[in-house]
Coordinates of C-alpha atoms in Angstrom, one line a residue:
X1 CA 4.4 -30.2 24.1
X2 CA 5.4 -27.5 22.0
X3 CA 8.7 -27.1 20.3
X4 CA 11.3 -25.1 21.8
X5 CA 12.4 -22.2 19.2
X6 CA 16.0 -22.4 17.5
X7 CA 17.7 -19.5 19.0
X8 CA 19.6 -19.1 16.1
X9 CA 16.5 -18.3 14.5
X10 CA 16.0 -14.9 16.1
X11 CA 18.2 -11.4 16.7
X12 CA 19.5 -10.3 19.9
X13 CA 15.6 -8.6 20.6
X14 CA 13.6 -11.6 20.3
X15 CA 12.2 -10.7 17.0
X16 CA 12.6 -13.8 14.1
X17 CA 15.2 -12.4 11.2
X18 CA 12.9 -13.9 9.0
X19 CA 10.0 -11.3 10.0
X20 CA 12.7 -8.5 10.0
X21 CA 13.2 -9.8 6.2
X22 CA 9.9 -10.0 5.3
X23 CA 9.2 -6.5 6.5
X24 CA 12.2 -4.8 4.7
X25 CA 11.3 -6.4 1.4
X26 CA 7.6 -5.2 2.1
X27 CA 8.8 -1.8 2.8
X28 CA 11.7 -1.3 -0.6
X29 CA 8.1 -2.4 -2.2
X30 CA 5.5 -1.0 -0.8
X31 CA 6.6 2.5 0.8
X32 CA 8.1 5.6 1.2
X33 CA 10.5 7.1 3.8
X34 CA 10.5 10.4 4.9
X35 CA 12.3 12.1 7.4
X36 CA 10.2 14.4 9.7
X37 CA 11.8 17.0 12.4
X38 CA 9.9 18.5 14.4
X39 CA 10.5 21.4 17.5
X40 CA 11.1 19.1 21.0
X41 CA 8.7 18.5 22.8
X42 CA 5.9 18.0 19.7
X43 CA 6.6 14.0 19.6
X44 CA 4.8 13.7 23.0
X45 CA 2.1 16.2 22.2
X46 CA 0.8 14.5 18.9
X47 CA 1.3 11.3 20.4
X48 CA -1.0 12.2 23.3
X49 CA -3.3 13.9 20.8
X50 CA -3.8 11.0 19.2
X51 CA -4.4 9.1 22.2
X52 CA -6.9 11.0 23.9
X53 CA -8.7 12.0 20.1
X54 CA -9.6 9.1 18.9
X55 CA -9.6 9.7 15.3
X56 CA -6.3 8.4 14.7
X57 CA -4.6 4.8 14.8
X58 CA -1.1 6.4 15.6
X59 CA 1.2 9.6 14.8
X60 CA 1.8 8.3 11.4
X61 CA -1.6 7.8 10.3
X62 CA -2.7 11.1 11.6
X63 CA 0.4 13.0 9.4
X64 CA -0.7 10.8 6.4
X65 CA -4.1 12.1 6.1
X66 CA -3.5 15.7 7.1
X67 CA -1.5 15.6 4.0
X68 CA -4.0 13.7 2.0
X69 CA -6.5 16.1 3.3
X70 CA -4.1 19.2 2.4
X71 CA -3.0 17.8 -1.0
X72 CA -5.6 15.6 -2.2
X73 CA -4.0 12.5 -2.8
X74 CA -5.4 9.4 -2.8
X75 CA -4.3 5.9 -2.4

């Protein structure tokens, strides 16, 4: 029978405070934040573009390599 989970262990969402650790210290290490606004109603359209294209794994991955494709940086 498996072992019930420590409640203590996890944040009012369900999520483990240990994976929301983990995550922070992978993100001060391993990426940038950048603020994008966009005009209403654009949110829904790239997310549906990015749906129905395809090419993309979500909105962020699609603005990433538009601007790799615009600038030319690489990983």
């Amino acid at each position: 029978m498996p072992k019930k989970a420590d409640i203590n262990l996890k944040n009012n969402s369900g999520i483990y405070k240990s994976k929301i650790k983990a995550s922070q210290v992978y993100d001060k290490n391993n990426v940038d934040n950048i603020r994008l606004r966009v005009p209403k109603g654009w949110k829904e359209q790239m997310q549906k573009y990015v749906q129905d294209s395809g090419k993309y794994n979500s909105v962020n991955d699609m603005i990433c390599r538009l601007i790799q494709k615009e600038t030319g940086i690489v990983d």
